[in-house]
Amino acid sequence: MNMKYDVIICGAGPSGMAAAISARRNQAKVLLLESSGLLGGSTVLSLVSPWMTFHNDGKQIIKGIGEEIVSRLKNRGESFGHIADPIGFTDSITPIDIEGVKQLFFDYVSEEGIDLLLHAFVCEVRKDKNTIKGVRVATKSGFLDIDADVVVDATGDGDVCHLMGCETVFGRTEDHQAQPMTMLFSVDGVDTDQLRDFLKANADDCVIAKDYDFQYLAVSGFFKKVEEAKANGDFDLIRDRVLMFQDIRAHQVGINMTRVTGRSGINVSDLTKAEIAGRKQIQKAFQFFKKYIPGFQNSYILRTPVQIGIRETRHVIGEYVLTAEDILSQKEFEDSICLSGFPIDIHSPNGAELKFFDQKADKGYEIPLRILIPKNSENLIVTGRCVSATHEACASLRVTPSVMALGEAAGVLAALAAQKKTSPRQVDYREVQSVLRAQGQLIKKADIKKRF
């Protein structure tokens, strides 16, 4: 295989995929490295669905490659497209078929001419002072040394940045505690009519949107059932509610009920213990549903994840650190490269609580290019949940549509830097913005038009 590329993307989650597609469409020779055997990261490995949110205050704020992906899934019958959030927590949700995402991402690699290595784990970097020159990859074939003009860290954990010696912060600044891990699972054979009737009868025990029509099933609540099960000794999970969403097939639901606290997603011993704990919790959660929630009596577990879902590990310190205050004040950035509108949603690192910030209906905010550029590094870009943001800000921008928008911008920046034979920090942000707009992305709040 080729050992020299314009751009290497490390990690093929939604952000890394968007980065690879974007860089390739801007004439870069791209290698995509993925440590697993699948493309799609947390979506396919950890069953993260539905995606949320492409909208804010009734308007679409994320388009570009992310919207293109949703459109293709919808045309294949593998997504409903965007629908109003039944829970009312955010503007929209986008139910997707995880098997469809797997195949679509492989199709993209073939169609775009992206070189791909699966089962390839970046274990070292080659550098000259602060400049990354390439990566060493551990594979079944042994070690491979591959060079690139620009490297994009889309690992989700800032692994490449860490190997480069870039400054990072784990979790919260004050105590380095991170949001808990979760092992989602899917259940089939659900009597959705019975479940819908129960939800209607107990709507006052759930968090629901004002205009929810009970057609697409989503539940955040049944608090009384959880308390009843706890009183009977049938529920010891660190959760206060039922949280589930209907899959795109009528009798299937995805369940988000497990919570593994006190473990680090970048410590192999902790990860091993978390995987074991998560699977035990799935069994407990499923038994709770079978016993206490109408409609689940004849159901069965359809799918469990390849690996536990991780919300937060390292935050790479970049040229700018996005904060909660930036989000809440809707600060405008001259170098904005995309928008996000997901609320600041913090799952307590050590309890069952969900912490929400008091935000107005318009939650949309701009994200600056500088959070993609690690400090004291050259030819290195970071994208995904580990970008330069605080614990609180990350709790908003870590979601799939947002990180796809970040990845699209990272891909443009990487391609331009490679073409110009310069460091990403030397690329004019206005040129990045121009390319992103040409690709259909919305990058400033002024770009938004009524769509949803």
Tab-separated table of C-alpha atoms in Angstrom:
chain	number	residue	atom	x	y	z
A	1	MET	CA	0.000	0.000	0.000
A	2	ASN	CA	0.915	3.666	-0.322
A	3	MET	CA	2.924	4.986	2.622
A	4	LYS	CA	2.486	8.711	1.925
A	5	TYR	CA	-0.762	10.671	1.870
A	6	ASP	CA	-1.924	14.245	1.783
A	7	VAL	CA	-4.266	13.597	4.705
A	8	ILE	CA	-4.617	10.770	7.199
A	9	ILE	CA	-7.876	10.589	9.174
A	10	CYS	CA	-7.489	8.583	12.386
A	11	GLY	CA	-10.902	7.233	13.355
A	12	ALA	CA	-13.934	6.444	11.177
A	13	GLY	CA	-16.796	7.552	13.380
A	14	PRO	CA	-19.342	10.041	12.009
A	15	SER	CA	-16.874	12.908	12.458
A	16	GLY	CA	-13.975	11.029	10.869
A	17	MET	CA	-16.175	9.875	7.991
A	18	ALA	CA	-17.315	13.441	7.292
A	19	ALA	CA	-13.695	14.604	7.459
A	20	ALA	CA	-12.549	11.921	5.017
A	21	ILE	CA	-15.356	12.635	2.535
A	22	SER	CA	-14.786	16.377	2.773
A	23	ALA	CA	-11.007	16.169	2.361
A	24	ARG	CA	-11.314	13.803	-0.598
A	25	ARG	CA	-13.849	16.052	-2.340
A	26	ASN	CA	-11.287	18.825	-2.054
A	27	GLN	CA	-8.715	16.814	-4.020
A	28	ALA	CA	-6.713	15.431	-1.114
A	29	LYS	CA	-5.283	11.920	-1.260
A	30	VAL	CA	-6.869	10.461	1.883
A	31	LEU	CA	-6.205	7.453	4.091
A	32	LEU	CA	-8.877	6.564	6.646
A	33	LEU	CA	-7.687	4.494	9.614
A	34	GLU	CA	-10.133	2.640	11.858
A	35	SER	CA	-9.287	0.438	14.836
A	36	SER	CA	-12.435	-1.712	14.523
A	37	GLY	CA	-13.860	-3.601	11.559
A	38	LEU	CA	-16.730	-1.178	10.972
A	39	LEU	CA	-17.270	2.394	9.822
A	40	GLY	CA	-19.531	4.644	11.862
A	41	GLY	CA	-17.987	4.831	15.317
A	42	SER	CA	-20.429	5.156	18.213
A	43	THR	CA	-23.446	4.888	15.907
A	44	VAL	CA	-22.615	1.365	14.763
A	45	LEU	CA	-20.362	0.150	17.580
A	46	SER	CA	-22.422	1.499	20.487
A	47	LEU	CA	-25.904	1.732	18.877
A	48	VAL	CA	-26.256	5.503	19.279
A	49	SER	CA	-29.611	6.292	17.683
A	50	PRO	CA	-31.561	8.424	16.970
A	51	TRP	CA	-29.249	11.224	15.928
A	52	MET	CA	-30.043	14.610	17.444
A	53	THR	CA	-30.252	17.422	16.455
A	54	PHE	CA	-30.020	19.003	12.998
A	55	HIS	CA	-32.443	21.774	14.004
A	56	ASN	CA	-32.849	24.658	16.409
A	57	ASP	CA	-35.861	26.831	17.150
A	58	GLY	CA	-37.751	25.448	14.155
A	59	LYS	CA	-34.931	25.922	11.674
A	60	GLN	CA	-32.355	23.576	10.187
A	61	ILE	CA	-28.871	24.568	11.332
A	62	ILE	CA	-26.730	21.614	10.203
A	63	LYS	CA	-26.656	20.617	6.548
A	64	GLY	CA	-23.690	19.740	4.344
A	65	ILE	CA	-22.409	16.169	4.400
A	66	GLY	CA	-24.453	15.265	7.481
A	67	GLU	CA	-27.693	16.198	5.753
A	68	GLU	CA	-26.552	14.374	2.600
A	69	ILE	CA	-26.037	11.204	4.650
A	70	VAL	CA	-29.530	11.462	6.157
A	71	SER	CA	-31.049	12.065	2.719
A	72	ARG	CA	-29.375	8.963	1.307
A	73	LEU	CA	-30.507	6.850	4.260
A	74	LYS	CA	-34.061	8.146	3.852
A	75	ASN	CA	-34.051	7.350	0.128
A	76	ARG	CA	-32.967	3.797	0.965
A	77	GLY	CA	-35.771	3.397	3.507
A	78	GLU	CA	-33.222	3.395	6.327
A	79	SER	CA	-34.323	6.584	8.081
A	80	PHE	CA	-37.535	8.510	8.667
A	81	GLY	CA	-35.554	11.675	8.131
A	82	HIS	CA	-35.927	14.458	10.683
A	83	ILE	CA	-38.975	14.425	12.964
A	84	ALA	CA	-39.985	16.626	15.877
A	85	ASP	CA	-38.535	15.416	19.174
A	86	PRO	CA	-41.427	13.677	21.014
A	87	ILE	CA	-39.746	14.356	24.343
A	88	GLY	CA	-39.348	18.047	23.601
A	89	PHE	CA	-35.777	18.111	24.845
A	90	THR	CA	-34.409	19.263	21.522
A	91	ASP	CA	-35.935	20.364	18.221
A	92	SER	CA	-35.617	17.234	16.131
A	93	ILE	CA	-34.431	13.666	16.187
A	94	THR	CA	-33.360	11.539	13.232
A	95	PRO	CA	-34.096	7.811	13.630
A	96	ILE	CA	-31.731	5.713	11.537
A	97	ASP	CA	-31.190	2.050	10.689
A	98	ILE	CA	-27.775	1.179	12.080
A	99	GLU	CA	-27.203	-1.597	9.536
A	100	GLY	CA	-27.958	0.934	6.827
A	101	VAL	CA	-25.380	3.349	8.218
A	102	LYS	CA	-22.745	0.608	8.198
A	103	GLN	CA	-23.243	-0.114	4.515
A	104	LEU	CA	-23.669	3.497	3.442
A	105	PHE	CA	-20.345	4.493	4.977
A	106	PHE	CA	-18.567	1.676	3.147
A	107	ASP	CA	-20.287	2.853	-0.033
A	108	TYR	CA	-18.918	6.354	0.546
A	109	VAL	CA	-15.367	5.057	0.895
A	110	SER	CA	-15.649	3.259	-2.446
A	111	GLU	CA	-17.465	6.064	-4.266
A	112	GLU	CA	-15.148	8.839	-3.100
A	113	GLY	CA	-11.893	6.947	-3.642
A	114	ILE	CA	-10.807	7.004	-0.002
A	115	ASP	CA	-8.074	4.537	0.943
A	116	LEU	CA	-9.064	2.508	3.998
A	117	LEU	CA	-7.338	0.400	6.637
A	118	LEU	CA	-9.501	-1.419	9.169
A	119	HIS	CA	-8.236	-3.114	12.321
A	120	ALA	CA	-5.511	-0.475	12.359
A	121	PHE	CA	-4.663	1.168	15.678
A	122	VAL	CA	-2.489	4.286	15.823
A	123	CYS	CA	0.106	3.516	18.487
A	124	GLU	CA	2.882	6.053	17.815
A	125	VAL	CA	3.501	9.278	15.943
A	126	ARG	CA	6.530	10.395	13.988
A	127	LYS	CA	7.299	14.030	14.659
A	128	ASP	CA	9.877	16.753	14.289
A	129	LYS	CA	9.513	18.949	17.375
A	130	ASN	CA	5.882	20.168	17.221
A	131	THR	CA	5.235	18.988	13.663
A	132	ILE	CA	3.579	15.625	13.057
A	133	LYS	CA	5.096	13.769	10.106
A	134	GLY	CA	3.193	10.517	10.195
A	135	VAL	CA	1.775	7.716	12.318
A	136	ARG	CA	2.739	4.177	13.260
A	137	VAL	CA	-0.160	1.777	13.015
A	138	ALA	CA	-0.435	-1.580	14.792
A	139	THR	CA	-2.100	-4.211	12.590
A	140	LYS	CA	-2.343	-7.978	12.255
A	141	SER	CA	0.399	-7.618	9.643
A	142	GLY	CA	2.695	-5.880	12.084
A	143	PHE	CA	3.576	-2.211	12.366
A	144	LEU	CA	3.083	0.167	9.438
A	145	ASP	CA	4.699	3.602	9.248
A	146	ILE	CA	2.612	5.979	7.137
A	147	ASP	CA	3.429	9.624	6.425
A	148	ALA	CA	1.083	12.524	5.711
A	149	ASP	CA	1.168	16.257	5.164
A	150	VAL	CA	-1.732	16.634	7.603
A	151	VAL	CA	-3.140	14.272	10.241
A	152	VAL	CA	-6.681	14.535	11.608
A	153	ASP	CA	-7.339	13.073	15.059
A	154	ALA	CA	-10.915	11.765	14.919
A	155	THR	CA	-10.377	9.067	17.548
A	156	GLY	CA	-12.901	10.595	19.948
A	157	ASP	CA	-10.345	10.373	22.735
A	158	GLY	CA	-7.641	12.649	21.364
A	159	ASP	CA	-5.286	9.674	21.087
A	160	VAL	CA	-3.091	11.154	18.359
A	161	CYS	CA	-2.926	14.524	20.097
A	162	HIS	CA	-1.948	12.737	23.306
A	163	LEU	CA	0.829	10.857	21.510
A	164	MET	CA	2.035	14.188	20.134
A	165	GLY	CA	2.271	15.567	23.658
A	166	CYS	CA	-0.523	18.098	23.186
A	167	GLU	CA	-2.148	19.476	26.308
A	168	THR	CA	-5.388	17.724	27.231
A	169	VAL	CA	-7.859	17.744	30.116
A	170	PHE	CA	-9.757	14.627	31.174
A	171	GLY	CA	-13.413	15.269	32.030
A	172	ARG	CA	-14.224	18.131	34.376
A	173	THR	CA	-11.408	20.555	35.067
A	174	GLU	CA	-12.012	20.650	38.822
A	175	ASP	CA	-11.925	16.907	39.572
A	176	HIS	CA	-11.282	15.133	36.224
A	177	GLN	CA	-14.504	13.151	36.460
A	178	ALA	CA	-16.145	12.328	33.122
A	179	GLN	CA	-19.732	11.685	32.108
A	180	PRO	CA	-20.721	8.028	32.599
A	181	MET	CA	-20.540	5.339	29.962
A	182	THR	CA	-23.713	3.703	28.673
A	183	MET	CA	-24.411	0.389	26.974
A	184	LEU	CA	-27.493	0.763	24.806
A	185	PHE	CA	-29.457	-2.203	23.478
A	186	SER	CA	-32.319	-2.928	21.080
A	187	VAL	CA	-35.411	-4.995	21.793
A	188	ASP	CA	-37.748	-6.625	19.267
A	189	GLY	CA	-41.189	-8.165	19.643
A	190	VAL	CA	-42.604	-5.169	21.495
A	191	ASP	CA	-46.380	-4.735	21.420
A	192	THR	CA	-46.169	-1.090	20.445
A	193	ASP	CA	-49.950	-0.598	20.559
A	194	GLN	CA	-50.020	-1.709	24.182
A	195	LEU	CA	-46.974	0.427	24.968
A	196	ARG	CA	-48.559	3.437	23.252
A	197	ASP	CA	-51.764	3.034	25.278
A	198	PHE	CA	-49.754	2.841	28.495
A	199	LEU	CA	-47.783	5.936	27.524
A	200	LYS	CA	-50.981	7.873	26.796
A	201	ALA	CA	-52.465	6.815	30.135
A	202	ASN	CA	-49.305	7.834	31.993
A	203	ALA	CA	-48.290	10.907	30.025
A	204	ASP	CA	-48.222	12.952	33.233
A	205	ASP	CA	-45.437	10.659	34.483
A	206	CYS	CA	-43.257	11.401	31.464
A	207	VAL	CA	-41.427	14.281	29.861
A	208	ILE	CA	-43.158	14.902	26.536
A	209	ALA	CA	-43.460	17.679	23.981
A	210	LYS	CA	-46.606	19.807	24.118
A	211	ASP	CA	-47.792	18.747	20.671
A	212	TYR	CA	-46.701	15.083	20.828
A	213	ASP	CA	-49.107	12.892	18.828
A	214	PHE	CA	-47.928	9.497	20.200
A	215	GLN	CA	-47.285	8.121	16.699
A	216	TYR	CA	-43.516	7.714	16.905
A	217	LEU	CA	-42.828	6.202	20.334
A	218	ALA	CA	-40.329	7.813	22.655
A	219	VAL	CA	-40.279	7.738	26.444
A	220	SER	CA	-38.411	9.760	29.026
A	221	GLY	CA	-40.196	8.975	32.244
A	222	PHE	CA	-42.301	6.238	33.840
A	223	PHE	CA	-40.699	7.515	37.035
A	224	LYS	CA	-43.335	5.782	39.165
A	225	LYS	CA	-42.582	2.403	37.609
A	226	VAL	CA	-38.890	2.878	38.354
A	227	GLU	CA	-39.699	3.787	41.968
A	228	GLU	CA	-42.023	0.793	42.263
A	229	ALA	CA	-39.327	-1.545	40.969
A	230	LYS	CA	-36.768	-0.033	43.341
A	231	ALA	CA	-39.135	-0.552	46.287
A	232	ASN	CA	-39.549	-4.195	45.260
A	233	GLY	CA	-35.804	-4.734	44.952
A	234	ASP	CA	-36.043	-5.158	41.178
A	235	PHE	CA	-34.114	-2.064	40.111
A	236	ASP	CA	-30.622	-1.070	41.229
A	237	LEU	CA	-29.455	0.801	38.124
A	238	ILE	CA	-28.196	4.366	38.553
A	239	ARG	CA	-31.138	5.809	36.631
A	240	ASP	CA	-34.292	7.631	37.660
A	241	ARG	CA	-36.345	7.028	34.516
A	242	VAL	CA	-37.056	4.926	31.458
A	243	LEU	CA	-35.421	6.296	28.311
A	244	MET	CA	-36.187	4.647	24.989
A	245	PHE	CA	-36.835	5.452	21.343
A	246	GLN	CA	-38.642	3.483	18.673
A	247	ASP	CA	-36.410	2.132	15.923
A	248	ILE	CA	-37.453	2.631	12.311
A	249	ARG	CA	-39.222	-0.752	12.467
A	250	ALA	CA	-42.478	-0.660	14.374
A	251	HIS	CA	-41.945	-3.381	16.977
A	252	GLN	CA	-38.352	-2.536	17.826
A	253	VAL	CA	-37.107	-0.018	20.389
A	254	GLY	CA	-33.689	1.170	21.472
A	255	ILE	CA	-33.192	1.407	25.230
A	256	ASN	CA	-30.865	3.768	27.073
A	257	MET	CA	-30.981	2.652	30.715
A	258	THR	CA	-27.507	1.543	31.765
A	259	ARG	CA	-24.963	3.781	33.442
A	260	VAL	CA	-21.375	2.884	34.316
A	261	THR	CA	-19.763	5.495	36.538
A	262	GLY	CA	-16.286	5.938	37.957
A	263	ARG	CA	-14.497	4.411	34.970
A	264	SER	CA	-12.142	5.988	32.445
A	265	GLY	CA	-12.645	5.462	28.729
A	266	ILE	CA	-8.885	5.726	28.159
A	267	ASN	CA	-7.837	3.153	30.767
A	268	VAL	CA	-7.842	-0.410	29.450
A	269	SER	CA	-8.576	-1.957	32.857
A	270	ASP	CA	-11.474	0.428	33.432
A	271	LEU	CA	-12.792	-0.188	29.924
A	272	THR	CA	-12.766	-3.938	30.481
A	273	LYS	CA	-14.658	-3.582	33.762
A	274	ALA	CA	-17.104	-1.167	32.133
A	275	GLU	CA	-17.880	-3.607	29.305
A	276	ILE	CA	-18.616	-6.358	31.829
A	277	ALA	CA	-20.724	-4.080	34.044
A	278	GLY	CA	-22.658	-2.715	31.072
A	279	ARG	CA	-23.717	-6.168	29.914
A	280	LYS	CA	-24.856	-7.123	33.403
A	281	GLN	CA	-26.901	-3.939	33.522
A	282	ILE	CA	-28.535	-4.741	30.178
A	283	GLN	CA	-29.894	-7.979	31.619
A	284	LYS	CA	-31.233	-6.190	34.694
A	285	ALA	CA	-32.810	-3.447	32.608
A	286	PHE	CA	-34.444	-5.932	30.257
A	287	GLN	CA	-35.959	-7.903	33.136
A	288	PHE	CA	-37.370	-4.652	34.499
A	289	PHE	CA	-39.053	-3.941	31.149
A	290	LYS	CA	-40.468	-7.470	30.920
A	291	LYS	CA	-41.960	-7.248	34.418
A	292	TYR	CA	-43.062	-3.630	34.732
A	293	ILE	CA	-43.654	-2.032	31.321
A	294	PRO	CA	-46.705	-3.130	29.276
A	295	GLY	CA	-45.890	-4.288	25.770
A	296	PHE	CA	-42.599	-5.995	26.630
A	297	GLN	CA	-43.914	-9.309	27.959
A	298	ASN	CA	-43.109	-11.230	24.737
A	299	SER	CA	-40.126	-9.147	23.678
A	300	TYR	CA	-36.521	-10.247	23.335
A	301	ILE	CA	-33.120	-8.603	23.074
A	302	LEU	CA	-32.390	-8.110	19.388
A	303	ARG	CA	-28.995	-6.426	19.500
A	304	THR	CA	-26.324	-5.402	21.982
A	305	PRO	CA	-23.407	-3.131	21.104
A	306	VAL	CA	-19.931	-4.109	19.985
A	307	GLN	CA	-18.583	-1.843	22.706
A	308	ILE	CA	-19.843	0.415	25.458
A	309	GLY	CA	-20.749	3.980	24.560
A	310	ILE	CA	-18.397	6.670	25.838
A	311	ARG	CA	-19.592	10.251	26.284
A	312	GLU	CA	-16.400	11.922	27.402
A	313	THR	CA	-12.682	11.390	27.901
A	314	ARG	CA	-9.970	13.855	26.907
A	315	HIS	CA	-10.545	17.429	25.783
A	316	VAL	CA	-7.684	18.640	23.601
A	317	ILE	CA	-6.635	22.209	24.402
A	318	GLY	CA	-6.726	24.206	21.192
A	319	GLU	CA	-6.208	27.736	19.993
A	320	TYR	CA	-9.584	28.498	21.543
A	321	VAL	CA	-11.517	26.637	24.260
A	322	LEU	CA	-15.283	26.723	23.744
A	323	THR	CA	-17.158	27.275	27.022
A	324	ALA	CA	-20.695	27.007	28.358
A	325	GLU	CA	-20.813	30.800	28.516
A	326	ASP	CA	-20.041	30.968	24.784
A	327	ILE	CA	-22.965	28.638	24.111
A	328	LEU	CA	-25.427	30.277	26.493
A	329	SER	CA	-24.592	33.793	25.293
A	330	GLN	CA	-24.598	32.634	21.659
A	331	LYS	CA	-21.264	34.293	21.097
A	332	GLU	CA	-20.503	35.052	17.470
A	333	PHE	CA	-17.139	34.014	16.052
A	334	GLU	CA	-15.471	35.540	13.030
A	335	ASP	CA	-13.992	32.121	12.204
A	336	SER	CA	-17.206	30.119	12.747
A	337	ILE	CA	-17.250	26.932	10.675
A	338	CYS	CA	-20.546	25.323	11.742
A	339	LEU	CA	-23.511	25.591	14.081
A	340	SER	CA	-24.992	23.433	16.821
A	341	GLY	CA	-28.231	23.597	18.758
A	342	PHE	CA	-28.203	20.660	21.168
A	343	PRO	CA	-28.747	21.695	24.793
A	344	ILE	CA	-26.004	21.396	27.388
A	345	ASP	CA	-26.871	17.890	28.608
A	346	ILE	CA	-24.669	16.628	31.434
A	347	HIS	CA	-25.126	13.095	32.736
A	348	SER	CA	-23.786	13.146	36.283
A	349	PRO	CA	-20.370	11.458	36.527
A	350	ASN	CA	-21.371	9.851	39.828
A	351	GLY	CA	-25.152	9.680	40.038
A	352	ALA	CA	-28.478	9.310	38.256
A	353	GLU	CA	-29.039	12.997	37.662
A	354	LEU	CA	-29.256	14.806	34.347
A	355	LYS	CA	-28.122	18.424	34.551
A	356	PHE	CA	-29.602	20.880	32.085
A	357	PHE	CA	-28.723	24.536	31.749
A	358	ASP	CA	-31.536	27.074	31.564
A	359	GLN	CA	-31.581	27.847	27.864
A	360	LYS	CA	-34.083	29.728	25.738
A	361	ALA	CA	-35.896	28.237	22.753
A	362	ASP	CA	-33.181	29.488	20.419
A	363	LYS	CA	-30.191	27.407	21.518
A	364	GLY	CA	-28.204	27.795	18.302
A	365	TYR	CA	-24.574	28.794	18.572
A	366	GLU	CA	-21.510	29.195	16.382
A	367	ILE	CA	-18.396	27.010	16.639
A	368	PRO	CA	-15.008	28.544	15.804
A	369	LEU	CA	-12.369	26.929	13.617
A	370	ARG	CA	-9.768	27.405	16.337
A	371	ILE	CA	-11.182	24.596	18.492
A	372	LEU	CA	-9.993	22.168	15.780
A	373	ILE	CA	-6.358	23.286	16.049
A	374	PRO	CA	-4.387	21.880	19.019
A	375	LYS	CA	-2.064	24.357	20.673
A	376	ASN	CA	1.677	23.986	20.118
A	377	SER	CA	1.299	21.597	17.184
A	378	GLU	CA	1.712	21.796	13.432
A	379	ASN	CA	-0.032	19.793	10.705
A	380	LEU	CA	-2.429	18.300	13.266
A	381	ILE	CA	-6.207	18.810	13.425
A	382	VAL	CA	-8.686	17.419	15.952
A	383	THR	CA	-12.380	16.721	15.414
A	384	GLY	CA	-15.214	14.945	17.199
A	385	ARG	CA	-16.132	14.966	20.865
A	386	CYS	CA	-12.535	15.616	21.973
A	387	VAL	CA	-12.215	19.067	20.370
A	388	SER	CA	-11.123	22.041	22.445
A	389	ALA	CA	-14.143	22.578	24.690
A	390	THR	CA	-14.899	22.474	28.388
A	391	HIS	CA	-16.758	19.632	30.091
A	392	GLU	CA	-19.985	21.657	29.881
A	393	ALA	CA	-19.562	22.751	26.263
A	394	CYS	CA	-18.650	19.221	25.204
A	395	ALA	CA	-21.949	18.052	26.716
A	396	SER	CA	-23.650	20.001	23.935
A	397	LEU	CA	-21.436	19.529	20.889
A	398	ARG	CA	-20.596	15.825	21.382
A	399	VAL	CA	-23.726	14.625	19.542
A	400	THR	CA	-23.618	13.056	16.077
A	401	PRO	CA	-24.933	15.868	13.820
A	402	SER	CA	-22.601	18.382	15.477
A	403	VAL	CA	-19.497	16.224	15.188
A	404	MET	CA	-20.291	15.473	11.538
A	405	ALA	CA	-20.340	19.229	10.912
A	406	LEU	CA	-17.034	19.569	12.773
A	407	GLY	CA	-15.583	16.725	10.712
A	408	GLU	CA	-16.652	18.305	7.439
A	409	ALA	CA	-14.838	21.497	8.437
A	410	ALA	CA	-11.779	19.540	9.577
A	411	GLY	CA	-11.631	17.793	6.200
A	412	VAL	CA	-11.734	21.084	4.306
A	413	LEU	CA	-9.046	22.580	6.540
A	414	ALA	CA	-6.828	19.504	6.136
A	415	ALA	CA	-7.161	19.465	2.348
A	416	LEU	CA	-6.392	23.175	2.029
A	417	ALA	CA	-3.370	22.902	4.313
A	418	ALA	CA	-2.040	19.934	2.328
A	419	GLN	CA	-2.531	21.749	-0.987
A	420	LYS	CA	-0.765	24.850	0.273
A	421	LYS	CA	2.023	22.880	1.986
A	422	THR	CA	1.378	24.841	5.142
A	423	SER	CA	0.159	24.276	8.679
A	424	PRO	CA	-3.614	24.270	9.260
A	425	ARG	CA	-3.235	27.262	11.571
A	426	GLN	CA	-1.888	29.278	8.620
A	427	VAL	CA	-4.923	28.613	6.401
A	428	ASP	CA	-7.229	31.630	6.079
A	429	TYR	CA	-10.479	30.781	7.869
A	430	ARG	CA	-12.401	32.727	5.203
A	431	GLU	CA	-11.252	30.230	2.588
A	432	VAL	CA	-12.465	27.357	4.756
A	433	GLN	CA	-15.813	29.111	5.177
A	434	SER	CA	-16.111	29.664	1.434
A	435	VAL	CA	-15.571	25.977	0.670
A	436	LEU	CA	-18.007	24.889	3.384
A	437	ARG	CA	-20.706	27.183	2.045
A	438	ALA	CA	-20.123	25.775	-1.435
A	439	GLN	CA	-20.658	22.302	0.058
A	440	GLY	CA	-24.020	23.427	1.440
A	441	GLN	CA	-23.050	23.855	5.072
A	442	LEU	CA	-24.455	26.567	7.331
A	443	ILE	CA	-21.653	28.280	9.222
A	444	LYS	CA	-23.111	31.463	10.728
A	445	LYS	CA	-26.422	32.084	12.453
A	446	ALA	CA	-27.147	34.601	9.715
A	447	ASP	CA	-27.152	31.675	7.228
A	448	ILE	CA	-30.231	30.060	8.750
A	449	LYS	CA	-33.511	29.974	6.872
A	450	LYS	CA	-36.842	28.490	7.914
A	451	ARG	CA	-36.869	24.797	6.960
A	452	PHE	CA	-38.433	22.649	9.714
